[in-house]
Every structure is written in C-alpha cells, then in structure tokens.
C-alpha cells in the first residue's frame, strides 16, 4: 500500500463560464518513508493536487488515496493521518501565544494533555521558538510566524505531511534548517511521508527522494533526481554569453521584449530543446548564480518560473550582456547555434558546456512543452 | 468480537476528540472575544451595547404606551413582554451574528479555517464550541441588561417588572437556556455554512437574519399578531418558543407546554443544521471555497 496514490486524478475549475483544467490524469505513487518533490511553475497544478489530497477540494475525475483511504469517501479517516503547511501563510490567532496556538491545534487533533505538552515543547525547541513561546503571535516577525506554522504542521505527528512551498519567505538559514528538519523527520521514522511542492529546484534536489515535474496539470516527469539527470544523457547543456551589437538605449520593457523574441527565436532553432535566460553572477547584478536558484527567495531568479524566460530582465542582462542556458539534443549543433546568434546581430563572447542539473531537466520537460515540442 | 471492540474504541476516540474540539472552541472563543482589549474595555463593550438596545426598546414602549393611554396594569404586563423579549433576544442575536461572521474571521483574517477543517474533528465541534463561548458572553449581557434595565425603568418611568423571586420557575428557566442556545447555535451553523460557500454576505447575512427573527419571533409583540401565513413561520421558530418559556417561567406560569414546542423546534433546527452543513461542506469542496480569500 502506498502512502499516497492518485489514479487518473483530474480537476476542472469553472471560472466565469470557462473550464480550466488544473489537473489532468495525474498518477503518482509515493511510498512510505519517501519525500516527493512536486516541481512546477505557478498555476501548474501543485497546490490543487495538495488540496485534493488534504481533503480541501474534491476531484472532478479519478481517485486519490492516503494509506489506502479514499480522500473523497473516507475524508475523516484521511484527516487523522495528515497535516498541511502552506508557505507564505501564517495561520493562527494573533492574540494567542505561540504555545497557545499549538495547544489549540493539538486539541483539535485529540491529543491528550500530556502528549500535547510534550510535543509542543519538542516542536518549540526544534523550531527554535523557546524565546517566543509565551509571546502573542501578532508580536512575532514573519519568519517566526512561519516557524510556528511549520510547528503546527508537525503537531499531530502526521503519517503524511503536505508541505506547499514551505520555505517561501524564509531566509537562507531558516530554509536550510527547515529542509534538514523535514529530512530528519522522515528518516527517523520510515512510516512518515512528505509531499513537498516547491519552485526551488535545489531544495527539491537536496531533500527529495523522487521528483515529479508538473506542467499544466500533467505530470511530465517522475523519477529520482539522479535518474532524471541521467535521462538527459542524449542532451547537452551549454551556457552562452552574448553581447548585443546594438547598444542604443532602450526602455526596460522594450529590452525585455527583444530578449524574449531572441529566446523564442533560439528555441525554434534546429536541435534546441530549450532555452532560457540565465541570471548574471556576482559583480554584475550583485548575487551569485547558484545561490540565486534556491535561497534568494526575494529575488525573481530564486524561484523557478516558466515565465522567467521572458521577464527576468534585471537579472539576465546588463549593458547588452546576456547569458543564456540552452539545451541541445546534440553537441554537433553548437556551431549552427553560434551562427544563428551571429546572424541575428549578437556577438558571442563564450560558449561553455555544463553538467546537467535539475534545472536542465526542468527546462527539457517544461521548456520543450513551452516550445510546442512536447 | 475484536472488530466490535475496535469499532467501540474508534467511536470513543472520536467522542473524546469531539469533546476536546468543543472545549477548544469555547476556550478560543473566549480568548478571541475577550483578549482583544483590557478587561475593563471588554466588560464595557459586553454590556454597553445590549443595555443600549434594551433601553431603546423600553423607551419606544414608554412613548408608545403613553400616547395610547392604556391602563397601568396592562402597561406593566405589556412592558414585561417587550422588555424580556428585548433582553432575552440577546441570545439568538449574539450567537448567530458571531457564528455567521466566524467564517470570514477564520478564513481571511486568521487563515486558520482550512487547518481546522482538515483536523479529524473538523468544523462542527469547533463551531459548537464557539457558539457556546458566544452564549456565555450573551448570558453576562442578559443578566446585566435585566438588572440595569429594570432599575432604570422602575426608578425613572415607574414601570415595574411583575417578577417575584418566589414565583419564578427556575427549573424551566434554566432548562430553556441550553435548549435555546442549542437552537441558536444550529441556526448560526446554517449561516456559517452559507458564508462558507459565499463571499458577499459575510456581514449582512446575520443582520438580515436577526432582523427577521426580531420581527417574527414575538420579541416585542406576539407572533400571532402577524398576518397569516407569516404568523405560522413565527410559531415554528425556536426563538418564539424560547421567549415564551422564559416569560412563563419568570412569571411562574406553566412553561412546559411551550417547553415541548421549544424542544421540538430545537431538535428540528439541529437536524436541519447538520444536514445543511454536510451538504454545504461538500459544495465547498467542489467549489474550492474553504480556503479561498474574498472575491471582492
């Protein structure tokens, strides 16, 4: 029996007379003791899936099970086994203290007084909230409210925990602490399971046993991180730095439009699987490439978003300098690509082959779809 | 046998969890409604508004009765009817308003609704707990309004309530309170359910409902005075029977006939509320409104 299983799960929303397919025949199976990372852009269907599994929403078609219990027919049984943390939210009552808020939720789960006290103490310590345990919630900073939110998620020691972008809004240190906590939590009892939705590829790579990429409501890839990267064996990932020959001053929006057109044009070139703008590194825009992919949540490049191809103007171009990350089906296509860039008025400063990353995997599966190739 | 034991154990765990959830609803309701300010301001808020409402109704009666020239004995009986109606109407008004507004508070302000919903005890025990917390607050308002109002009208308008401590049927009076509260919480649950799947009635729904109840339930005049068939609706409402029991027990009359109607209408209201809530929860899961923020 799987901890979480969905069978042809679909969900349609009716909005102003229009039908929007949020989930389309989703099939996932998460074993006990596993952390599954669900990657996808905004609106891909991640939260919809979590809502169905956590009994907040009914599916339009298909079925979903938590430890064998149907989330529609046996919602009450499912609720005994689950909890949910949504990042960016701070649920709780401002006039209650940290301890009182946790107490309130512990009682809704029917914990005995002694067990509730013990678990609250443990979570307050784990989330480093000791100093604030008797402080009213409305006096806490956003970061501490987030920690309280996370503590609430663990209060009933759920068998299946849904973490919907849990590190959203957390600083680097807190996010790292949180990731370690969730990994340790699962590893300490292999009956526990986490479904983690995230925009942060590095976060998924760091803590997840398996990764599912969801795109427009469909699961387009579902494997272990290493297997996903290995699936790119036939592909080549390159970083290209180019300089626009036309240095006439342009407005931010027209410059962004030009780059979008360029990305679109490259994406349509022969042998190109995907193309996206890369953030510029230190000394150019003030933050580091690798860090920017996961920890710098406040920066647009810290979040993986399919739209980032088009509107990441501030982070990917400076004084005409643009960095691209391109997936090719074969490295023999590199000279053709360089020719295309030169013919389109760009000066190619460097071309560098790179090791495949999870980002490339994402690009390949989602980028291909965006290019109409999937 | 083992299966039967398992089922019994599961049920007792469910009951235990439900009771704890109700208790938490009461505790949270008290904390939320009393902790927003210092105790003095809270107490003032708790009693000032109901006293003002009761005195307003009393003053309207004083002016109306002076103009119509009714006899003193009838005047006191009518005053008793109007005054006790206005005072004890605090129960349905407070409970239904607080429960109807609770959805908005928990969903938008505290972002806690979905997290309460996905607990095994879910919403109903919590709503009941919050309703009981409101009933406790309402009880304070009722007692204070009764005392302050009777002193004011007795001293300044020579209107004495014909209540004699020795004649009051305390058993009927005390029994009517939990019965009435159960009915009003059920009504509040219906309003809660409506607000769970709608967004534009958060403030107005309870106002409309209490307004209609005030008109139909024999608060300041008997519901039999209403035109037929509206009077029938009034006669079916638990608020009407609750006020009838309260009045009869305060006067020392036989209140048990009205009590039977109160009991029946309360049971009916509970059944309707539970069915309605179950159906609406399902609609809310279809529409995805449990955690959706306001649409305006």
mmCIF file of N, CA, C and O in Angstrom, chain A residues 43-124:
data_model
loop_
_atom_site.group_PDB
_atom_site.id
_atom_site.type_symbol
_atom_site.label_atom_id
_atom_site.label_comp_id
_atom_site.label_asym_id
_atom_site.label_seq_id
_atom_site.Cartn_x
_atom_site.Cartn_y
_atom_site.Cartn_z
ATOM 1 N N UNK A 43 0.564 28.001 -11.107
ATOM 2 C CA UNK A 43 -0.593 27.581 -11.896
ATOM 3 C C UNK A 43 -0.431 26.231 -12.565
ATOM 4 O O UNK A 43 -1.283 25.811 -13.345
ATOM 5 N N UNK A 44 0.660 25.526 -12.244
ATOM 6 C CA UNK A 44 0.882 24.223 -12.886
ATOM 7 C C UNK A 44 -0.045 23.148 -12.330
ATOM 8 O O UNK A 44 -0.290 22.138 -12.975
ATOM 9 N N UNK A 45 -0.538 23.355 -11.117
ATOM 10 C CA UNK A 45 -1.461 22.380 -10.518
ATOM 11 C C UNK A 45 -0.966 21.786 -9.206
ATOM 12 O O UNK A 45 -1.623 20.916 -8.636
ATOM 13 N N UNK A 46 0.168 22.279 -8.726
ATOM 14 C CA UNK A 46 0.760 21.724 -7.493
ATOM 15 C C UNK A 46 -0.190 21.860 -6.308
ATOM 16 O O UNK A 46 -0.502 20.888 -5.611
ATOM 17 N N UNK A 47 -0.655 23.079 -6.080
ATOM 18 C CA UNK A 47 -1.498 23.337 -4.914
ATOM 19 C C UNK A 47 -2.847 22.644 -5.049
ATOM 20 O O UNK A 47 -3.398 22.161 -4.062
ATOM 21 N N UNK A 48 -3.356 22.569 -6.272
ATOM 22 C CA UNK A 48 -4.627 21.867 -6.487
ATOM 23 C C UNK A 48 -4.497 20.414 -6.055
ATOM 24 O O UNK A 48 -5.377 19.865 -5.389
ATOM 25 N N UNK A 49 -3.382 19.798 -6.425
ATOM 26 C CA UNK A 49 -3.161 18.395 -6.055
ATOM 27 C C UNK A 49 -3.093 18.255 -4.529
ATOM 28 O O UNK A 49 -3.735 17.364 -3.944
ATOM 29 N N UNK A 50 -2.369 19.161 -3.892
ATOM 30 C CA UNK A 50 -2.249 19.116 -2.428
ATOM 31 C C UNK A 50 -3.617 19.316 -1.773
ATOM 32 O O UNK A 50 -3.966 18.636 -0.800
ATOM 33 N N UNK A 51 -4.401 20.216 -2.324
ATOM 34 C CA UNK A 51 -5.729 20.477 -1.749
ATOM 35 C C UNK A 51 -6.627 19.245 -1.846
ATOM 36 O O UNK A 51 -7.391 18.961 -0.930
ATOM 37 N N UNK A 52 -6.554 18.552 -2.959
ATOM 38 C CA UNK A 52 -7.374 17.339 -3.097
ATOM 39 C C UNK A 52 -6.920 16.284 -2.097
ATOM 40 O O UNK A 52 -7.731 15.674 -1.400
ATOM 41 N N UNK A 53 -5.620 16.113 -2.001
ATOM 42 C CA UNK A 53 -5.090 15.082 -1.098
ATOM 43 C C UNK A 53 -5.347 15.414 0.366
ATOM 44 O O UNK A 53 -5.465 14.526 1.207
ATOM 45 N N UNK A 54 -5.425 16.701 0.672
ATOM 46 C CA UNK A 54 -5.657 17.088 2.072
ATOM 47 C C UNK A 54 -7.147 17.305 2.367
ATOM 48 O O UNK A 54 -7.502 17.919 3.371
ATOM 49 N N UNK A 55 -8.005 16.835 1.491
ATOM 50 C CA UNK A 55 -9.476 16.834 1.637
ATOM 51 C C UNK A 55 -10.118 18.231 1.585
ATOM 52 O O UNK A 55 -11.250 18.407 1.989
ATOM 53 N N UNK A 56 -9.392 19.205 1.062
ATOM 54 C CA UNK A 56 -9.973 20.547 0.950
ATOM 55 C C UNK A 56 -10.789 20.709 -0.340
ATOM 56 O O UNK A 56 -11.634 21.592 -0.439
ATOM 57 N N UNK A 57 -10.495 19.874 -1.287
ATOM 58 C CA UNK A 57 -11.084 20.019 -2.615
ATOM 59 C C UNK A 57 -11.472 18.637 -3.133
ATOM 60 O O UNK A 57 -10.793 17.656 -2.833
ATOM 61 N N UNK A 58 -12.548 18.587 -3.906
ATOM 62 C CA UNK A 58 -12.934 17.297 -4.500
ATOM 63 C C UNK A 58 -12.399 17.211 -5.929
ATOM 64 O O UNK A 58 -12.380 18.214 -6.638
ATOM 65 N N UNK A 59 -11.974 16.039 -6.336
ATOM 66 C CA UNK A 59 -11.525 15.910 -7.730
ATOM 67 C C UNK A 59 -12.716 15.900 -8.674
ATOM 68 O O UNK A 59 -13.830 15.562 -8.267
ATOM 69 N N UNK A 60 -12.489 16.258 -9.925
ATOM 70 C CA UNK A 60 -13.553 16.169 -10.926
ATOM 71 C C UNK A 60 -13.619 14.762 -11.482
ATOM 72 O O UNK A 60 -14.665 14.296 -11.911
ATOM 73 N N UNK A 61 -12.459 14.082 -11.472
ATOM 74 C CA UNK A 61 -12.388 12.727 -12.034
ATOM 75 C C UNK A 61 -11.225 11.987 -11.379
ATOM 76 O O UNK A 61 -10.284 12.619 -10.892
ATOM 77 N N UNK A 62 -11.299 10.686 -11.392
ATOM 78 C CA UNK A 62 -10.206 9.895 -10.834
ATOM 79 C C UNK A 62 -10.309 9.762 -9.326
ATOM 80 O O UNK A 62 -11.299 10.176 -8.718
ATOM 81 N N UNK A 63 -9.291 9.170 -8.748
ATOM 82 C CA UNK A 63 -9.334 8.960 -7.300
ATOM 83 C C UNK A 63 -7.965 9.182 -6.671
ATOM 84 O O UNK A 63 -6.941 9.158 -7.354
ATOM 85 N N UNK A 64 -8.001 9.387 -5.369
ATOM 86 C CA UNK A 64 -6.762 9.613 -4.617
ATOM 87 C C UNK A 64 -6.883 8.908 -3.276
ATOM 88 O O UNK A 64 -7.961 8.874 -2.674
ATOM 89 N N UNK A 65 -5.778 8.341 -2.838
ATOM 90 C CA UNK A 65 -5.782 7.556 -1.599
ATOM 91 C C UNK A 65 -4.624 7.972 -0.698
ATOM 92 O O UNK A 65 -3.518 8.229 -1.175
ATOM 93 N N UNK A 66 -4.913 8.009 0.586
ATOM 94 C CA UNK A 66 -3.871 8.207 1.589
ATOM 95 C C UNK A 66 -3.860 6.943 2.438
ATOM 96 O O UNK A 66 -4.869 6.624 3.077
ATOM 97 N N UNK A 67 -2.772 6.233 2.412
ATOM 98 C CA UNK A 67 -2.667 4.948 3.114
ATOM 99 C C UNK A 67 -3.878 4.061 2.807
ATOM 100 O O UNK A 67 -4.432 3.423 3.701
ATOM 101 N N UNK A 68 -4.293 4.094 1.580
ATOM 102 C CA UNK A 68 -5.379 3.231 1.139
ATOM 103 C C UNK A 68 -6.769 3.815 1.332
ATOM 104 O O UNK A 68 -7.750 3.243 0.853
ATOM 105 N N UNK A 69 -6.878 4.934 2.034
ATOM 106 C CA UNK A 69 -8.200 5.546 2.255
ATOM 107 C C UNK A 69 -8.509 6.552 1.146
ATOM 108 O O UNK A 69 -7.701 7.454 0.883
ATOM 109 N N UNK A 70 -9.653 6.386 0.554
ATOM 110 C CA UNK A 70 -10.109 7.304 -0.493
ATOM 111 C C UNK A 70 -10.369 8.677 0.123
ATOM 112 O O UNK A 70 -11.110 8.789 1.106
ATOM 113 N N UNK A 71 -9.764 9.722 -0.451
ATOM 114 C CA UNK A 71 -9.895 11.062 0.133
ATOM 115 C C UNK A 71 -11.314 11.630 0.003
ATOM 116 O O UNK A 71 -11.674 12.566 0.719
ATOM 117 N N UNK A 72 -12.106 11.048 -0.898
ATOM 118 C CA UNK A 72 -13.487 11.520 -1.049
ATOM 119 C C UNK A 72 -14.407 10.766 -0.088
ATOM 120 O O UNK A 72 -15.143 11.384 0.686
ATOM 121 N N UNK A 73 -14.323 9.438 -0.109
ATOM 122 C CA UNK A 73 -15.252 8.638 0.699
ATOM 123 C C UNK A 73 -14.861 8.585 2.169
ATOM 124 O O UNK A 73 -15.714 8.463 3.044
ATOM 125 N N UNK A 74 -13.585 8.612 2.442
ATOM 126 C CA UNK A 74 -13.130 8.445 3.830
ATOM 127 C C UNK A 74 -12.305 9.645 4.301
ATOM 128 O O UNK A 74 -11.220 9.486 4.858
ATOM 129 N N UNK A 75 -12.861 10.822 4.054
ATOM 130 C CA UNK A 75 -12.128 12.050 4.393
ATOM 131 C C UNK A 75 -11.770 12.092 5.883
ATOM 132 O O UNK A 75 -10.673 12.515 6.264
ATOM 133 N N UNK A 76 -12.679 11.632 6.722
ATOM 134 C CA UNK A 76 -12.435 11.695 8.161
ATOM 135 C C UNK A 76 -11.245 10.816 8.547
ATOM 136 O O UNK A 76 -10.417 11.212 9.372
ATOM 137 N N UNK A 77 -11.158 9.639 7.944
ATOM 138 C CA UNK A 77 -10.027 8.751 8.235
ATOM 139 C C UNK A 77 -8.724 9.341 7.699
ATOM 140 O O UNK A 77 -7.681 9.227 8.333
ATOM 141 N N UNK A 78 -8.828 9.954 6.544
ATOM 142 C CA UNK A 78 -7.640 10.581 5.951
ATOM 143 C C UNK A 78 -7.126 11.682 6.865
ATOM 144 O O UNK A 78 -5.923 11.808 7.114
ATOM 145 N N UNK A 79 -8.056 12.467 7.429
ATOM 146 C CA UNK A 79 -7.656 13.615 8.253
ATOM 147 C C UNK A 79 -6.916 13.207 9.522
ATOM 148 O O UNK A 79 -6.177 14.003 10.093
ATOM 149 N N UNK A 80 -7.139 11.986 9.963
ATOM 150 C CA UNK A 80 -6.399 11.511 11.147
ATOM 151 C C UNK A 80 -4.910 11.359 10.843
ATOM 152 O O UNK A 80 -4.096 11.335 11.739
ATOM 153 N N UNK A 81 -4.590 11.235 9.551
ATOM 154 C CA UNK A 81 -3.216 10.873 9.182
ATOM 155 C C UNK A 81 -2.413 11.997 8.546
ATOM 156 O O UNK A 81 -1.237 11.813 8.251
ATOM 157 N N UNK A 82 -3.071 13.125 8.310
ATOM 158 C CA UNK A 82 -2.380 14.147 7.505
ATOM 159 C C UNK A 82 -2.231 15.475 8.255
ATOM 160 O O UNK A 82 -2.864 15.712 9.286
ATOM 161 N N UNK A 83 -1.389 16.308 7.706
ATOM 162 C CA UNK A 83 -1.375 17.723 8.075
ATOM 163 C C UNK A 83 -0.842 18.493 6.873
ATOM 164 O O UNK A 83 -0.302 17.894 5.944
ATOM 165 N N UNK A 84 -1.031 19.780 6.928
ATOM 166 C CA UNK A 84 -0.702 20.620 5.771
ATOM 167 C C UNK A 84 -0.052 21.917 6.237
ATOM 168 O O UNK A 84 -0.527 22.558 7.177
ATOM 169 N N UNK A 85 1.031 22.272 5.566
ATOM 170 C CA UNK A 85 1.661 23.574 5.817
ATOM 171 C C UNK A 85 1.747 24.302 4.479
ATOM 172 O O UNK A 85 2.305 23.755 3.526
ATOM 173 N N UNK A 86 1.180 25.490 4.444
ATOM 174 C CA UNK A 86 1.269 26.288 3.223
ATOM 175 C C UNK A 86 2.222 27.446 3.475
ATOM 176 O O UNK A 86 1.986 28.262 4.366
ATOM 177 N N UNK A 87 3.279 27.496 2.712
ATOM 178 C CA UNK A 87 4.248 28.573 2.877
ATOM 179 C C UNK A 87 3.641 29.913 2.518
ATOM 180 O O UNK A 87 2.705 29.982 1.728
ATOM 181 N N UNK A 88 4.154 30.951 3.129
ATOM 182 C CA UNK A 88 3.623 32.276 2.834
ATOM 183 C C UNK A 88 2.362 32.589 3.598
ATOM 184 O O UNK A 88 1.866 33.711 3.580
ATOM 185 N N UNK A 89 1.828 31.607 4.290
ATOM 186 C CA UNK A 89 0.649 31.852 5.141
ATOM 187 C C UNK A 89 1.080 31.790 6.596
ATOM 188 O O UNK A 89 2.030 31.091 6.937
ATOM 189 N N UNK A 90 0.356 32.493 7.417
ATOM 190 C CA UNK A 90 0.667 32.441 8.849
ATOM 191 C C UNK A 90 -0.613 32.163 9.625
ATOM 192 O O UNK A 90 -1.117 33.030 10.340
ATOM 193 N N UNK A 91 -1.146 30.947 9.493
ATOM 194 C CA UNK A 91 -2.405 30.650 10.187
ATOM 195 C C UNK A 91 -2.242 30.625 11.695
ATOM 196 O O UNK A 91 -1.239 30.130 12.204
ATOM 197 N N UNK A 92 -3.202 31.167 12.374
ATOM 198 C CA UNK A 92 -3.139 31.191 13.833
ATOM 199 C C UNK A 92 -3.800 32.446 14.358
ATOM 200 O O UNK A 92 -4.139 33.349 13.587
ATOM 201 N N UNK A 93 -3.973 32.478 15.643
ATOM 202 C CA UNK A 93 -4.709 33.567 16.276
ATOM 203 C C UNK A 93 -3.744 34.532 16.953
ATOM 204 O O UNK A 93 -2.995 34.151 17.853
ATOM 205 N N UNK A 94 -3.764 35.754 16.472
ATOM 206 C CA UNK A 94 -2.816 36.764 16.913
ATOM 207 C C UNK A 94 -2.790 37.002 18.404
ATOM 208 O O UNK A 94 -1.731 37.311 18.973
ATOM 209 N N UNK A 95 -3.952 36.857 19.051
ATOM 210 C CA UNK A 95 -3.984 37.162 20.489
ATOM 211 C C UNK A 95 -3.600 35.960 21.338
ATOM 212 O O UNK A 95 -3.526 36.061 22.549
ATOM 213 N N UNK A 96 -3.345 34.832 20.687
ATOM 214 C CA UNK A 96 -2.845 33.672 21.421
ATOM 215 C C UNK A 96 -1.322 33.635 21.335
ATOM 216 O O UNK A 96 -0.736 34.081 20.349
ATOM 217 N N UNK A 97 -0.703 33.072 22.358
ATOM 218 C CA UNK A 97 0.754 32.932 22.330
ATOM 219 C C UNK A 97 1.128 31.772 21.403
ATOM 220 O O UNK A 97 0.251 31.012 20.959
ATOM 221 N N UNK A 98 2.416 31.641 21.170
ATOM 222 C CA UNK A 98 2.916 30.533 20.340
ATOM 223 C C UNK A 98 2.440 29.206 20.921
ATOM 224 O O UNK A 98 1.888 28.346 20.225
ATOM 225 N N UNK A 99 2.637 29.063 22.222
ATOM 226 C CA UNK A 99 2.263 27.817 22.903
ATOM 227 C C UNK A 99 0.748 27.584 22.827
ATOM 228 O O UNK A 99 0.303 26.472 22.565
ATOM 229 N N UNK A 100 -0.028 28.650 23.015
ATOM 230 C CA UNK A 100 -1.497 28.512 22.981
ATOM 231 C C UNK A 100 -1.996 28.116 21.590
ATOM 232 O O UNK A 100 -2.917 27.313 21.454
ATOM 233 N N UNK A 101 -1.380 28.701 20.562
ATOM 234 C CA UNK A 101 -1.772 28.331 19.201
ATOM 235 C C UNK A 101 -1.526 26.857 18.942
ATOM 236 O O UNK A 101 -2.377 26.159 18.380
ATOM 237 N N UNK A 102 -0.358 26.383 19.367
ATOM 238 C CA UNK A 102 -0.043 24.960 19.158
ATOM 239 C C UNK A 102 -0.969 24.080 19.989
ATOM 240 O O UNK A 102 -1.401 23.021 19.546
ATOM 241 N N UNK A 103 -1.271 24.563 21.196
ATOM 242 C CA UNK A 103 -2.193 23.817 22.067
ATOM 243 C C UNK A 103 -3.561 23.672 21.405
ATOM 244 O O UNK A 103 -4.151 22.595 21.381
ATOM 245 N N UNK A 104 -4.050 24.769 20.853
ATOM 246 C CA UNK A 104 -5.358 24.772 20.194
ATOM 247 C C UNK A 104 -5.416 23.693 19.101
ATOM 248 O O UNK A 104 -6.329 22.860 19.081
ATOM 249 N N UNK A 105 -4.420 23.691 18.223
ATOM 250 C CA UNK A 105 -4.449 22.706 17.140
ATOM 251 C C UNK A 105 -4.222 21.287 17.655
ATOM 252 O O UNK A 105 -4.806 20.334 17.139
ATOM 253 N N UNK A 106 -3.397 21.144 18.675
ATOM 254 C CA UNK A 106 -3.172 19.796 19.234
ATOM 255 C C UNK A 106 -4.480 19.208 19.759
ATOM 256 O O UNK A 106 -4.720 18.010 19.637
ATOM 257 N N UNK A 107 -5.325 20.059 20.294
ATOM 258 C CA UNK A 107 -6.589 19.580 20.849
ATOM 259 C C UNK A 107 -7.593 19.225 19.757
ATOM 260 O O UNK A 107 -8.414 18.333 19.929
ATOM 261 N N UNK A 108 -7.520 19.946 18.635
ATOM 262 C CA UNK A 108 -8.400 19.585 17.520
ATOM 263 C C UNK A 108 -8.024 18.217 16.961
ATOM 264 O O UNK A 108 -8.853 17.522 16.372
ATOM 265 N N UNK A 109 -6.763 17.843 17.151
ATOM 266 C CA UNK A 109 -6.338 16.505 16.730
ATOM 267 C C UNK A 109 -6.567 15.472 17.827
ATOM 268 O O UNK A 109 -6.243 14.302 17.651
ATOM 269 N N UNK A 110 -7.099 15.918 18.961
ATOM 270 C CA UNK A 110 -7.451 14.993 20.038
ATOM 271 C C UNK A 110 -6.275 14.475 20.841
ATOM 272 O O UNK A 110 -6.379 13.418 21.472
ATOM 273 N N UNK A 111 -5.159 15.204 20.836
ATOM 274 C CA UNK A 111 -4.012 14.758 21.636
ATOM 275 C C UNK A 111 -4.331 14.875 23.122
ATOM 276 O O UNK A 111 -4.975 15.853 23.543
ATOM 277 N N UNK A 112 -3.862 13.917 23.907
ATOM 278 C CA UNK A 112 -4.060 14.020 25.354
ATOM 279 C C UNK A 112 -3.223 15.200 25.867
ATOM 280 O O UNK A 112 -2.249 15.607 25.214
ATOM 281 N N UNK A 113 -3.600 15.714 27.018
ATOM 282 C CA UNK A 113 -2.913 16.902 27.542
ATOM 283 C C UNK A 113 -1.413 16.657 27.696
ATOM 284 O O UNK A 113 -0.594 17.505 27.318
ATOM 285 N N UNK A 114 -1.057 15.496 28.234
ATOM 286 C CA UNK A 114 0.371 15.244 28.498
ATOM 287 C C UNK A 114 1.142 15.110 27.172
ATOM 288 O O UNK A 114 2.222 15.685 27.015
ATOM 289 N N UNK A 115 0.553 14.388 26.212
ATOM 290 C CA UNK A 115 1.233 14.224 24.922
ATOM 291 C C UNK A 115 1.335 15.568 24.205
ATOM 292 O O UNK A 115 2.368 15.884 23.602
ATOM 293 N N UNK A 116 0.266 16.348 24.292
ATOM 294 C CA UNK A 116 0.268 17.665 23.636
ATOM 295 C C UNK A 116 1.373 18.545 24.220
ATOM 296 O O UNK A 116 2.129 19.167 23.465
ATOM 297 N N UNK A 117 1.470 18.573 25.538
ATOM 298 C CA UNK A 117 2.503 19.401 26.186
ATOM 299 C C UNK A 117 3.909 18.960 25.755
ATOM 300 O O UNK A 117 4.754 19.783 25.431
ATOM 301 N N UNK A 118 4.081 17.643 25.766
ATOM 302 C CA UNK A 118 5.393 17.080 25.399
ATOM 303 C C UNK A 118 5.756 17.456 23.954
ATOM 304 O O UNK A 118 6.862 17.895 23.674
ATOM 305 N N UNK A 119 4.783 17.294 23.059
ATOM 306 C CA UNK A 119 5.061 17.579 21.648
ATOM 307 C C UNK A 119 5.238 19.065 21.394
ATOM 308 O O UNK A 119 6.092 19.462 20.591
ATOM 309 N N UNK A 120 4.475 19.869 22.076
ATOM 310 C CA UNK A 120 4.623 21.328 21.901
ATOM 311 C C UNK A 120 6.024 21.754 22.347
ATOM 312 O O UNK A 120 6.702 22.518 21.656
ATOM 313 N N UNK A 121 6.473 21.231 23.489
ATOM 314 C CA UNK A 121 7.823 21.572 23.973
ATOM 315 C C UNK A 121 8.877 21.157 22.949
ATOM 316 O O UNK A 121 9.808 21.903 22.672
ATOM 317 N N UNK A 122 8.695 19.958 22.408
ATOM 318 C CA UNK A 122 9.657 19.431 21.449
ATOM 319 C C UNK A 122 9.702 20.301 20.181
ATOM 320 O O UNK A 122 10.769 20.650 19.699
ATOM 321 N N UNK A 123 8.520 20.681 19.705
ATOM 322 C CA UNK A 123 8.471 21.470 18.467
ATOM 323 C C UNK A 123 8.966 22.902 18.680
ATOM 324 O O UNK A 123 9.609 23.475 17.801
ATOM 325 N N UNK A 124 8.660 23.433 19.856
ATOM 326 C CA UNK A 124 9.144 24.787 20.159
ATOM 327 C C UNK A 124 10.679 24.785 20.142
ATOM 328 O O UNK A 124 11.308 25.703 19.611
#
